Amino acid sequence: MTEECVSAQINFADYLEQSAVRVNQALNEWLPSKNALHSARLNEAVRYSALAGGKRIRPVLCLMAAQGAGCDSEAALRAGCAFELIHTYSLIHDDLPAMDNDDFRRGRPTCHKKFDEATAILAGDSLLTMAFAWLAELVNYGVSAEKTVEIIALAASAAGHDGMVGGQMLDIAWEKQRADLVTLETIHHRKTGALITAPIVAGAIIAGLDIFSRKKLEEYGAHIGLLFQIVDDILDVEGDAAVMGKTLGKDALLEKSTYPSLLGLDKAHEYALQVHRSAVDSLSGLEPSQPLLEAMADFILHRKS
Ligand code: GRG
């Protein structure tokens, strides 16, 4: 996508679809091939989960942040895809019997159902480590060593102990206990928000944005991360399982604290609108402006899957 296209405000749904196709093609090319000498089963499991579709929100956000700053580089695509690998690993492990014990993901049997638990654990481990190898290779895509290290540290922090893994642990710890809104927000900032914010910041680093812009984008990321989760909670109550490609209604079954369970559905919808507004407000003052990121906030608010 050229800058010209971006400023012409092409239909956002088309843009999203084209970007997802670009991500899918890159993943298909860069993931270990079926014919490689190492374990065919591991290759198959990794490709099965990583190429199963999905909205590709994280890599697209990385591309958008970079493109919005006038940089449409292969490096942003590579970094975005690395974040998608981390996301896919988290879904595989989250679906395991020891965690959510889900049978369907992205409209097909989960990795452990299609293969077996050991293979699913290893496929997740493989994707997580592969992601860091891809990020380390950013130096071969014209990114300075200093920026590459910064992005690796950012990814480690978002994915690990203080980010998604820590958030998942908190989420499990609070199952069947009524959490207050502050606790719920902390869980979601770490479990979901961190891995949504990090690719945006990575895109900004690759594009060479200044600290002020990066901070604004970080703020935006935190808001859309939260928005993403509020909408996820709402969809678990009133979404369509066929469109979502996974089992719904599990939050209520597990007696989890969610925005609808704490606030009621109407107030959860209102809160989503409020957080959406905060996300859009965070983009004000950015130079150049980021219309695609604004459209992404709308997309997340209205998403059905
Ligand atoms: C196992 C370390 C570890 C973490 C798991 C991501 C996660 C943490 C759990 C997934 C469960 C869940 C429903 C989280 C809420 C938000 C979320 C991450 C939804 C799935 O992401 P999408 O909608 O999925 O971007 P697609 O399939 O479109 O990529």
mmCIF file of C-alpha atoms and ligand atoms in Angstrom:
data_model
loop_
_atom_site.group_PDB
_atom_site.id
_atom_site.type_symbol
_atom_site.label_atom_id
_atom_site.label_comp_id
_atom_site.label_asym_id
_atom_site.label_seq_id
_atom_site.Cartn_x
_atom_site.Cartn_y
_atom_site.Cartn_z
ATOM 1 C CA MET A 1 0.000 0.000 0.000
ATOM 2 C CA THR A 2 1.453 3.354 -1.016
ATOM 3 C CA GLU A 3 1.105 6.568 0.944
ATOM 4 C CA GLU A 4 -1.116 7.831 -1.855
ATOM 5 C CA CYS A 5 -3.604 5.020 -1.258
ATOM 6 C CA VAL A 6 -3.547 5.602 2.476
ATOM 7 C CA SER A 7 -4.280 9.311 2.145
ATOM 8 C CA ALA A 8 -7.025 8.588 -0.415
ATOM 9 C CA GLN A 9 -8.900 6.850 2.453
ATOM 10 C CA ILE A 10 -9.718 3.717 0.509
ATOM 11 C CA ASN A 11 -12.491 1.541 1.843
ATOM 12 C CA PHE A 12 -11.204 0.316 5.180
ATOM 13 C CA ALA A 13 -12.651 -3.184 4.865
ATOM 14 C CA ASP A 14 -10.780 -3.588 1.564
ATOM 15 C CA TYR A 15 -7.612 -2.257 3.119
ATOM 16 C CA LEU A 16 -7.947 -4.702 6.005
ATOM 17 C CA GLU A 17 -8.558 -7.610 3.669
ATOM 18 C CA GLN A 18 -5.631 -6.704 1.408
ATOM 19 C CA SER A 19 -3.342 -6.340 4.420
ATOM 20 C CA ALA A 20 -4.487 -9.689 5.830
ATOM 21 C CA VAL A 21 -3.781 -11.317 2.459
ATOM 22 C CA ARG A 22 -0.320 -9.768 2.511
ATOM 23 C CA VAL A 23 0.269 -11.156 6.017
ATOM 24 C CA ASN A 24 -1.031 -14.598 5.022
ATOM 25 C CA GLN A 25 1.260 -14.729 1.994
ATOM 26 C CA ALA A 26 4.262 -13.699 4.064
ATOM 27 C CA LEU A 27 3.503 -16.272 6.766
ATOM 28 C CA ASN A 28 3.016 -18.962 4.154
ATOM 29 C CA GLU A 29 6.396 -18.139 2.658
ATOM 30 C CA TRP A 30 8.331 -17.653 5.904
ATOM 31 C CA LEU A 31 7.000 -20.519 8.027
ATOM 32 C CA PRO A 32 9.018 -23.743 7.829
ATOM 33 C CA SER A 33 7.907 -25.664 4.783
ATOM 34 C CA LYS A 34 6.243 -29.074 4.791
ATOM 35 C CA ASN A 35 9.247 -30.496 3.011
ATOM 36 C CA ALA A 36 11.899 -29.299 5.409
ATOM 37 C CA LEU A 37 13.997 -32.030 6.975
ATOM 38 C CA HIS A 38 12.939 -31.449 10.569
ATOM 39 C CA SER A 39 9.788 -32.963 12.018
ATOM 40 C CA ALA A 40 7.063 -32.990 9.408
ATOM 41 C CA ARG A 41 4.462 -33.262 12.171
ATOM 42 C CA LEU A 42 5.723 -30.141 13.947
ATOM 43 C CA ASN A 43 5.812 -28.222 10.664
ATOM 44 C CA GLU A 44 2.297 -29.344 9.899
ATOM 45 C CA ALA A 45 0.979 -28.330 13.334
ATOM 46 C CA VAL A 46 2.678 -24.934 13.212
ATOM 47 C CA ARG A 47 1.342 -24.216 9.724
ATOM 48 C CA TYR A 48 -2.111 -25.601 10.609
ATOM 49 C CA SER A 49 -2.553 -23.081 13.420
ATOM 50 C CA ALA A 50 -0.704 -20.100 11.978
ATOM 51 C CA LEU A 51 -2.363 -20.335 8.559
ATOM 52 C CA ALA A 52 -5.877 -20.964 9.853
ATOM 53 C CA GLY A 53 -7.084 -17.458 9.091
ATOM 54 C CA GLY A 54 -7.792 -15.071 11.918
ATOM 55 C CA LYS A 55 -8.238 -11.346 11.587
ATOM 56 C CA ARG A 56 -4.479 -10.595 11.616
ATOM 57 C CA ILE A 57 -5.126 -7.523 13.741
ATOM 58 C CA ARG A 58 -1.677 -7.463 15.343
ATOM 59 C CA PRO A 59 0.444 -7.550 12.155
ATOM 60 C CA VAL A 60 -1.967 -5.168 10.426
ATOM 61 C CA LEU A 61 -1.600 -2.723 13.338
ATOM 62 C CA CYS A 62 2.179 -2.884 12.947
ATOM 63 C CA LEU A 63 1.872 -2.179 9.221
ATOM 64 C CA MET A 64 -0.602 0.634 9.839
ATOM 65 C CA ALA A 65 1.521 2.415 12.434
ATOM 66 C CA ALA A 66 4.514 2.299 10.076
ATOM 67 C CA GLN A 67 2.501 3.205 6.965
ATOM 68 C CA GLY A 68 0.788 6.066 8.770
ATOM 69 C CA ALA A 69 4.252 7.516 9.294
ATOM 70 C CA GLY A 70 5.026 7.070 5.603
ATOM 71 C CA CYS A 71 7.019 3.857 5.914
ATOM 72 C CA ASP A 72 5.767 0.804 4.041
ATOM 73 C CA SER A 73 8.626 -1.576 4.666
ATOM 74 C CA GLU A 74 9.136 -5.316 4.549
ATOM 75 C CA ALA A 75 10.566 -4.868 8.061
ATOM 76 C CA ALA A 76 7.156 -3.807 9.424
ATOM 77 C CA LEU A 77 5.594 -6.843 7.761
ATOM 78 C CA ARG A 78 8.240 -9.129 9.250
ATOM 79 C CA ALA A 79 7.850 -7.639 12.735
ATOM 80 C CA GLY A 80 4.051 -7.772 12.485
ATOM 81 C CA CYS A 81 4.175 -11.423 11.464
ATOM 82 C CA ALA A 82 6.432 -12.181 14.434
ATOM 83 C CA PHE A 83 3.736 -10.748 16.731
ATOM 84 C CA GLU A 84 1.161 -12.905 14.954
ATOM 85 C CA LEU A 85 3.288 -15.984 15.739
ATOM 86 C CA ILE A 86 3.306 -15.033 19.422
ATOM 87 C CA HIS A 87 -0.460 -14.536 19.294
ATOM 88 C CA THR A 88 -0.986 -17.915 17.598
ATOM 89 C CA TYR A 89 1.180 -19.657 20.196
ATOM 90 C CA SER A 90 -0.939 -18.104 22.954
ATOM 91 C CA LEU A 91 -4.144 -19.340 21.328
ATOM 92 C CA ILE A 92 -2.800 -22.896 20.943
ATOM 93 C CA HIS A 93 -1.753 -23.028 24.591
ATOM 94 C CA ASP A 94 -4.908 -21.285 25.791
ATOM 95 C CA ASP A 95 -7.024 -23.949 24.066
ATOM 96 C CA LEU A 96 -5.256 -26.857 25.818
ATOM 97 C CA PRO A 97 -7.183 -28.983 28.342
ATOM 98 C CA ALA A 98 -5.054 -27.537 31.169
ATOM 99 C CA MET A 99 -6.351 -24.073 30.302
ATOM 100 C CA ASP A 100 -9.586 -23.357 28.419
ATOM 101 C CA ASN A 101 -10.023 -26.851 26.977
ATOM 102 C CA ASP A 102 -11.497 -25.663 23.695
ATOM 103 C CA ASP A 103 -12.326 -27.850 20.705
ATOM 104 C CA PHE A 104 -12.629 -25.140 18.055
ATOM 105 C CA ARG A 105 -10.524 -22.177 17.106
ATOM 106 C CA ARG A 106 -10.684 -20.069 13.984
ATOM 107 C CA GLY A 107 -13.485 -22.306 12.743
ATOM 108 C CA ARG A 108 -11.558 -25.568 12.868
ATOM 109 C CA PRO A 109 -10.511 -28.140 15.483
ATOM 110 C CA THR A 110 -7.942 -26.743 17.913
ATOM 111 C CA CYS A 111 -4.327 -27.820 17.474
ATOM 112 C CA HIS A 112 -4.418 -30.461 20.241
ATOM 113 C CA LYS A 113 -7.676 -31.893 18.819
ATOM 114 C CA LYS A 114 -6.265 -32.113 15.307
ATOM 115 C CA PHE A 115 -2.876 -33.469 16.450
ATOM 116 C CA ASP A 116 -2.338 -34.264 20.146
ATOM 117 C CA GLU A 117 -1.461 -32.361 23.305
ATOM 118 C CA ALA A 118 2.294 -32.871 23.113
ATOM 119 C CA THR A 119 2.372 -31.664 19.516
ATOM 120 C CA ALA A 120 0.230 -28.637 20.402
ATOM 121 C CA ILE A 121 2.532 -27.681 23.285
ATOM 122 C CA LEU A 122 5.563 -28.000 21.028
ATOM 123 C CA ALA A 123 3.907 -26.117 18.159
ATOM 124 C CA GLY A 124 3.221 -23.237 20.570
ATOM 125 C CA ASP A 125 6.795 -23.324 21.905
ATOM 126 C CA SER A 126 8.113 -23.401 18.374
ATOM 127 C CA LEU A 127 6.035 -20.377 17.281
ATOM 128 C CA LEU A 128 7.067 -18.355 20.325
ATOM 129 C CA THR A 129 10.778 -18.932 19.803
ATOM 130 C CA MET A 130 10.479 -18.502 16.023
ATOM 131 C CA ALA A 131 8.929 -15.083 16.631
ATOM 132 C CA PHE A 132 12.046 -13.910 18.453
ATOM 133 C CA ALA A 133 14.292 -15.297 15.707
ATOM 134 C CA TRP A 134 12.274 -13.312 13.152
ATOM 135 C CA LEU A 135 12.546 -10.149 15.255
ATOM 136 C CA ALA A 136 16.309 -10.615 15.649
ATOM 137 C CA GLU A 137 16.519 -10.836 11.847
ATOM 138 C CA LEU A 138 15.096 -7.319 11.486
ATOM 139 C CA VAL A 139 18.710 -6.166 11.153
ATOM 140 C CA ASN A 140 18.685 -7.938 7.775
ATOM 141 C CA TYR A 141 15.627 -5.877 6.790
ATOM 142 C CA GLY A 142 17.328 -2.504 7.176
ATOM 143 C CA VAL A 143 16.449 -1.917 10.856
ATOM 144 C CA SER A 144 19.376 -0.710 12.993
ATOM 145 C CA ALA A 145 20.771 -3.067 15.659
ATOM 146 C CA GLU A 146 19.675 -0.618 18.344
ATOM 147 C CA LYS A 147 16.060 -0.513 17.145
ATOM 148 C CA THR A 148 16.027 -4.291 16.669
ATOM 149 C CA VAL A 149 17.070 -4.846 20.277
ATOM 150 C CA GLU A 150 14.444 -2.334 21.392
ATOM 151 C CA ILE A 151 11.726 -4.243 19.510
ATOM 152 C CA ILE A 152 12.902 -7.595 20.893
ATOM 153 C CA ALA A 153 12.736 -6.190 24.448
ATOM 154 C CA LEU A 154 9.289 -4.747 23.715
ATOM 155 C CA ALA A 155 8.019 -8.114 22.456
ATOM 156 C CA ALA A 156 9.498 -9.999 25.420
ATOM 157 C CA SER A 157 7.871 -7.642 27.867
ATOM 158 C CA ALA A 158 4.477 -7.755 26.100
ATOM 159 C CA ALA A 159 4.450 -11.539 25.735
ATOM 160 C CA GLY A 160 6.017 -12.598 29.017
ATOM 161 C CA HIS A 161 5.850 -12.435 32.776
ATOM 162 C CA ASP A 162 4.781 -8.787 33.019
ATOM 163 C CA GLY A 163 2.560 -9.023 29.948
ATOM 164 C CA MET A 164 0.411 -11.723 28.397
ATOM 165 C CA VAL A 165 1.681 -14.721 30.405
ATOM 166 C CA GLY A 166 1.321 -12.809 33.690
ATOM 167 C CA GLY A 167 -2.132 -11.634 32.594
ATOM 168 C CA GLN A 168 -3.205 -15.167 31.783
ATOM 169 C CA MET A 169 -2.035 -16.322 35.226
ATOM 170 C CA LEU A 170 -4.036 -13.535 36.883
ATOM 171 C CA ASP A 171 -7.029 -14.445 34.748
ATOM 172 C CA ILE A 172 -6.862 -18.046 35.952
ATOM 173 C CA ALA A 173 -6.345 -16.940 39.562
ATOM 174 C CA TRP A 174 -9.497 -14.800 39.400
ATOM 175 C CA GLU A 175 -11.693 -17.472 37.849
ATOM 176 C CA LYS A 176 -14.802 -18.044 39.946
ATOM 177 C CA GLN A 177 -14.032 -14.982 42.089
ATOM 178 C CA ARG A 178 -15.775 -11.712 41.528
ATOM 179 C CA ALA A 179 -13.137 -9.237 40.392
ATOM 180 C CA ASP A 180 -13.711 -5.492 40.574
ATOM 181 C CA LEU A 181 -13.359 -3.316 37.474
ATOM 182 C CA VAL A 182 -9.813 -2.203 38.330
ATOM 183 C CA THR A 183 -8.638 -5.793 38.677
ATOM 184 C CA LEU A 184 -10.405 -6.772 35.471
ATOM 185 C CA GLU A 185 -8.730 -3.909 33.647
ATOM 186 C CA THR A 186 -5.284 -4.898 34.966
ATOM 187 C CA ILE A 187 -5.828 -8.468 33.792
ATOM 188 C CA HIS A 188 -6.897 -7.381 30.334
ATOM 189 C CA HIS A 189 -4.187 -4.763 29.869
ATOM 190 C CA ARG A 190 -1.678 -7.532 30.435
ATOM 191 C CA LYS A 191 -3.409 -10.525 28.875
ATOM 192 C CA THR A 192 -4.773 -8.874 25.726
ATOM 193 C CA GLY A 193 -3.693 -5.225 25.606
ATOM 194 C CA ALA A 194 0.063 -5.756 25.814
ATOM 195 C CA LEU A 195 0.233 -7.847 22.628
ATOM 196 C CA ILE A 196 -1.994 -5.395 20.791
ATOM 197 C CA THR A 197 0.026 -2.334 21.831
ATOM 198 C CA ALA A 198 3.469 -3.839 21.154
ATOM 199 C CA PRO A 199 3.116 -4.280 17.352
ATOM 200 C CA ILE A 200 1.886 -0.675 17.055
ATOM 201 C CA VAL A 201 4.920 0.594 18.943
ATOM 202 C CA ALA A 202 7.189 -1.708 16.904
ATOM 203 C CA GLY A 203 5.765 -0.205 13.693
ATOM 204 C CA ALA A 204 6.403 3.273 15.106
ATOM 205 C CA ILE A 205 9.991 2.368 16.014
ATOM 206 C CA ILE A 206 10.629 0.957 12.526
ATOM 207 C CA ALA A 207 9.171 4.116 10.962
ATOM 208 C CA GLY A 208 11.420 6.257 13.165
ATOM 209 C CA LEU A 209 8.622 8.153 14.940
ATOM 210 C CA ASP A 210 9.634 10.470 17.777
ATOM 211 C CA ILE A 211 9.018 9.710 21.455
ATOM 212 C CA PHE A 212 5.910 11.951 21.638
ATOM 213 C CA SER A 213 4.224 10.064 18.776
ATOM 214 C CA ARG A 214 5.261 6.717 20.173
ATOM 215 C CA LYS A 215 3.741 7.588 23.546
ATOM 216 C CA LYS A 216 0.499 8.651 21.879
ATOM 217 C CA LEU A 217 0.387 5.390 19.926
ATOM 218 C CA GLU A 218 1.127 3.419 23.081
ATOM 219 C CA GLU A 219 -1.824 5.143 24.739
ATOM 220 C CA TYR A 220 -3.998 4.387 21.706
ATOM 221 C CA GLY A 221 -2.874 0.721 21.848
ATOM 222 C CA ALA A 222 -3.826 0.426 25.515
ATOM 223 C CA HIS A 223 -7.310 1.778 24.745
ATOM 224 C CA ILE A 224 -7.980 -0.447 21.737
ATOM 225 C CA GLY A 225 -6.579 -3.434 23.668
ATOM 226 C CA LEU A 226 -9.150 -2.802 26.378
ATOM 227 C CA LEU A 227 -11.855 -2.129 23.797
ATOM 228 C CA PHE A 228 -10.976 -5.404 22.094
ATOM 229 C CA GLN A 229 -11.536 -7.263 25.363
ATOM 230 C CA ILE A 230 -14.793 -5.502 26.268
ATOM 231 C CA VAL A 231 -16.139 -6.389 22.817
ATOM 232 C CA ASP A 232 -14.831 -9.952 23.236
ATOM 233 C CA ASP A 233 -16.775 -10.259 26.502
ATOM 234 C CA ILE A 234 -19.915 -8.871 24.835
ATOM 235 C CA LEU A 235 -19.544 -11.237 21.870
ATOM 236 C CA ASP A 236 -19.241 -14.161 24.261
ATOM 237 C CA VAL A 237 -22.773 -13.306 25.377
ATOM 238 C CA GLU A 238 -24.441 -12.148 22.180
ATOM 239 C CA GLY A 239 -22.124 -13.197 19.343
ATOM 240 C CA ASP A 240 -22.674 -15.830 16.677
ATOM 241 C CA ALA A 241 -20.563 -18.972 17.241
ATOM 242 C CA ALA A 242 -20.445 -19.694 13.497
ATOM 243 C CA VAL A 243 -19.093 -16.207 12.737
ATOM 244 C CA MET A 244 -16.701 -16.304 15.711
ATOM 245 C CA GLY A 245 -15.403 -19.760 14.803
ATOM 246 C CA LYS A 246 -15.304 -20.846 18.446
ATOM 247 C CA THR A 247 -17.552 -21.951 21.282
ATOM 248 C CA LEU A 248 -19.378 -19.061 22.974
ATOM 249 C CA GLY A 249 -20.987 -18.644 26.370
ATOM 250 C CA LYS A 250 -17.994 -20.049 28.222
ATOM 251 C CA ASP A 251 -17.491 -16.993 30.433
ATOM 252 C CA ALA A 252 -20.879 -17.436 32.082
ATOM 253 C CA LEU A 253 -20.312 -21.189 32.371
ATOM 254 C CA LEU A 254 -17.001 -20.580 34.143
ATOM 255 C CA GLU A 255 -18.562 -17.800 36.221
ATOM 256 C CA LYS A 256 -15.861 -15.427 35.036
ATOM 257 C CA SER A 257 -15.886 -11.737 35.828
ATOM 258 C CA THR A 258 -16.481 -9.942 32.542
ATOM 259 C CA TYR A 259 -17.705 -6.499 31.558
ATOM 260 C CA PRO A 260 -21.258 -7.768 30.912
ATOM 261 C CA SER A 261 -21.280 -9.721 34.190
ATOM 262 C CA LEU A 262 -20.000 -6.759 36.238
ATOM 263 C CA LEU A 263 -21.797 -3.926 34.446
ATOM 264 C CA GLY A 264 -24.695 -5.572 32.621
ATOM 265 C CA LEU A 265 -24.879 -5.719 28.824
ATOM 266 C CA ASP A 266 -26.160 -2.178 28.228
ATOM 267 C CA LYS A 267 -23.510 -0.544 30.392
ATOM 268 C CA ALA A 268 -20.824 -2.791 28.838
ATOM 269 C CA HIS A 269 -21.850 -1.439 25.415
ATOM 270 C CA GLU A 270 -21.696 2.133 26.793
ATOM 271 C CA TYR A 271 -18.259 1.490 28.259
ATOM 272 C CA ALA A 272 -17.061 0.163 24.897
ATOM 273 C CA LEU A 273 -18.152 3.440 23.283
ATOM 274 C CA GLN A 274 -16.342 5.441 25.948
ATOM 275 C CA VAL A 275 -13.082 3.499 25.520
ATOM 276 C CA HIS A 276 -13.399 3.819 21.739
ATOM 277 C CA ARG A 277 -13.593 7.609 22.157
ATOM 278 C CA SER A 278 -10.477 7.602 24.349
ATOM 279 C CA ALA A 279 -8.636 5.570 21.680
ATOM 280 C CA VAL A 280 -9.569 8.062 18.964
ATOM 281 C CA ASP A 281 -8.658 10.998 21.229
ATOM 282 C CA SER A 282 -5.173 9.526 21.749
ATOM 283 C CA LEU A 283 -4.538 9.931 18.035
ATOM 284 C CA SER A 284 -5.142 13.686 18.075
ATOM 285 C CA GLY A 285 -2.054 15.819 17.598
ATOM 286 C CA LEU A 286 -0.190 13.121 15.705
ATOM 287 C CA GLU A 287 1.759 14.371 12.711
ATOM 288 C CA PRO A 288 1.145 12.895 10.177
ATOM 289 C CA SER A 289 -2.356 11.925 11.288
ATOM 290 C CA GLN A 290 -3.302 8.228 11.505
ATOM 291 C CA PRO A 291 -6.713 7.792 9.803
ATOM 292 C CA LEU A 292 -6.190 4.052 9.421
ATOM 293 C CA LEU A 293 -5.702 3.602 13.142
ATOM 294 C CA GLU A 294 -8.875 5.592 13.756
ATOM 295 C CA ALA A 295 -10.739 3.299 11.355
ATOM 296 C CA MET A 296 -9.244 0.301 13.170
ATOM 297 C CA ALA A 297 -10.739 1.523 16.464
ATOM 298 C CA ASP A 298 -14.146 1.652 14.707
ATOM 299 C CA PHE A 299 -13.572 -1.836 13.325
ATOM 300 C CA ILE A 300 -12.769 -3.254 16.758
ATOM 301 C CA LEU A 301 -15.831 -1.572 18.273
ATOM 302 C CA HIS A 302 -18.134 -3.046 15.632
ATOM 303 C CA ARG A 303 -16.447 -6.402 15.057
ATOM 304 C CA LYS A 304 -18.594 -9.515 14.949
ATOM 305 C CA SER A 305 -15.759 -12.075 15.074
HETATM 306 C C1 GRG B 1 -1.548 -19.198 27.000
HETATM 307 C C2 GRG B 1 0.258 -17.551 27.644
HETATM 308 C C3 GRG B 1 -1.106 -17.813 27.199
HETATM 309 C C4 GRG B 1 -1.911 -16.759 27.014
HETATM 310 C C5 GRG B 1 -3.248 -16.857 26.498
HETATM 311 C C6 GRG B 1 -4.549 -14.678 24.203
HETATM 312 C C7 GRG B 1 -4.869 -15.447 25.410
HETATM 313 C C8 GRG B 1 -3.858 -15.502 26.475
HETATM 314 C C9 GRG B 1 -6.006 -16.121 25.514
HETATM 315 C C10 GRG B 1 -7.031 -16.167 24.450
HETATM 316 C C11 GRG B 1 -8.363 -16.138 25.064
HETATM 317 C C12 GRG B 1 -9.104 -14.924 24.766
HETATM 318 C C13 GRG B 1 -10.492 -15.121 24.285
HETATM 319 C C14 GRG B 1 -8.576 -13.734 24.905
HETATM 320 C C15 GRG B 1 -9.319 -12.507 24.609
HETATM 321 C C16 GRG B 1 -8.919 -11.742 23.439
HETATM 322 C C17 GRG B 1 -8.252 -12.505 22.375
HETATM 323 C C18 GRG B 1 -6.793 -12.543 22.443
HETATM 324 C C19 GRG B 1 -8.988 -13.042 21.401
HETATM 325 C C20 GRG B 1 -8.423 -13.728 20.230
HETATM 326 O O1 GRG B 1 -7.761 -12.824 19.392
HETATM 327 P P1 GRG B 1 -8.325 -12.473 17.937
HETATM 328 O O2 GRG B 1 -9.786 -12.161 18.017
HETATM 329 O O3 GRG B 1 -8.135 -13.869 17.214
HETATM 330 O O4 GRG B 1 -7.442 -11.441 17.332
HETATM 331 P P2 GRG B 1 -7.889 -14.183 15.686
HETATM 332 O O5 GRG B 1 -8.269 -15.625 15.519
HETATM 333 O O6 GRG B 1 -8.724 -13.259 14.838
HETATM 334 O O7 GRG B 1 -6.418 -13.974 15.453
#
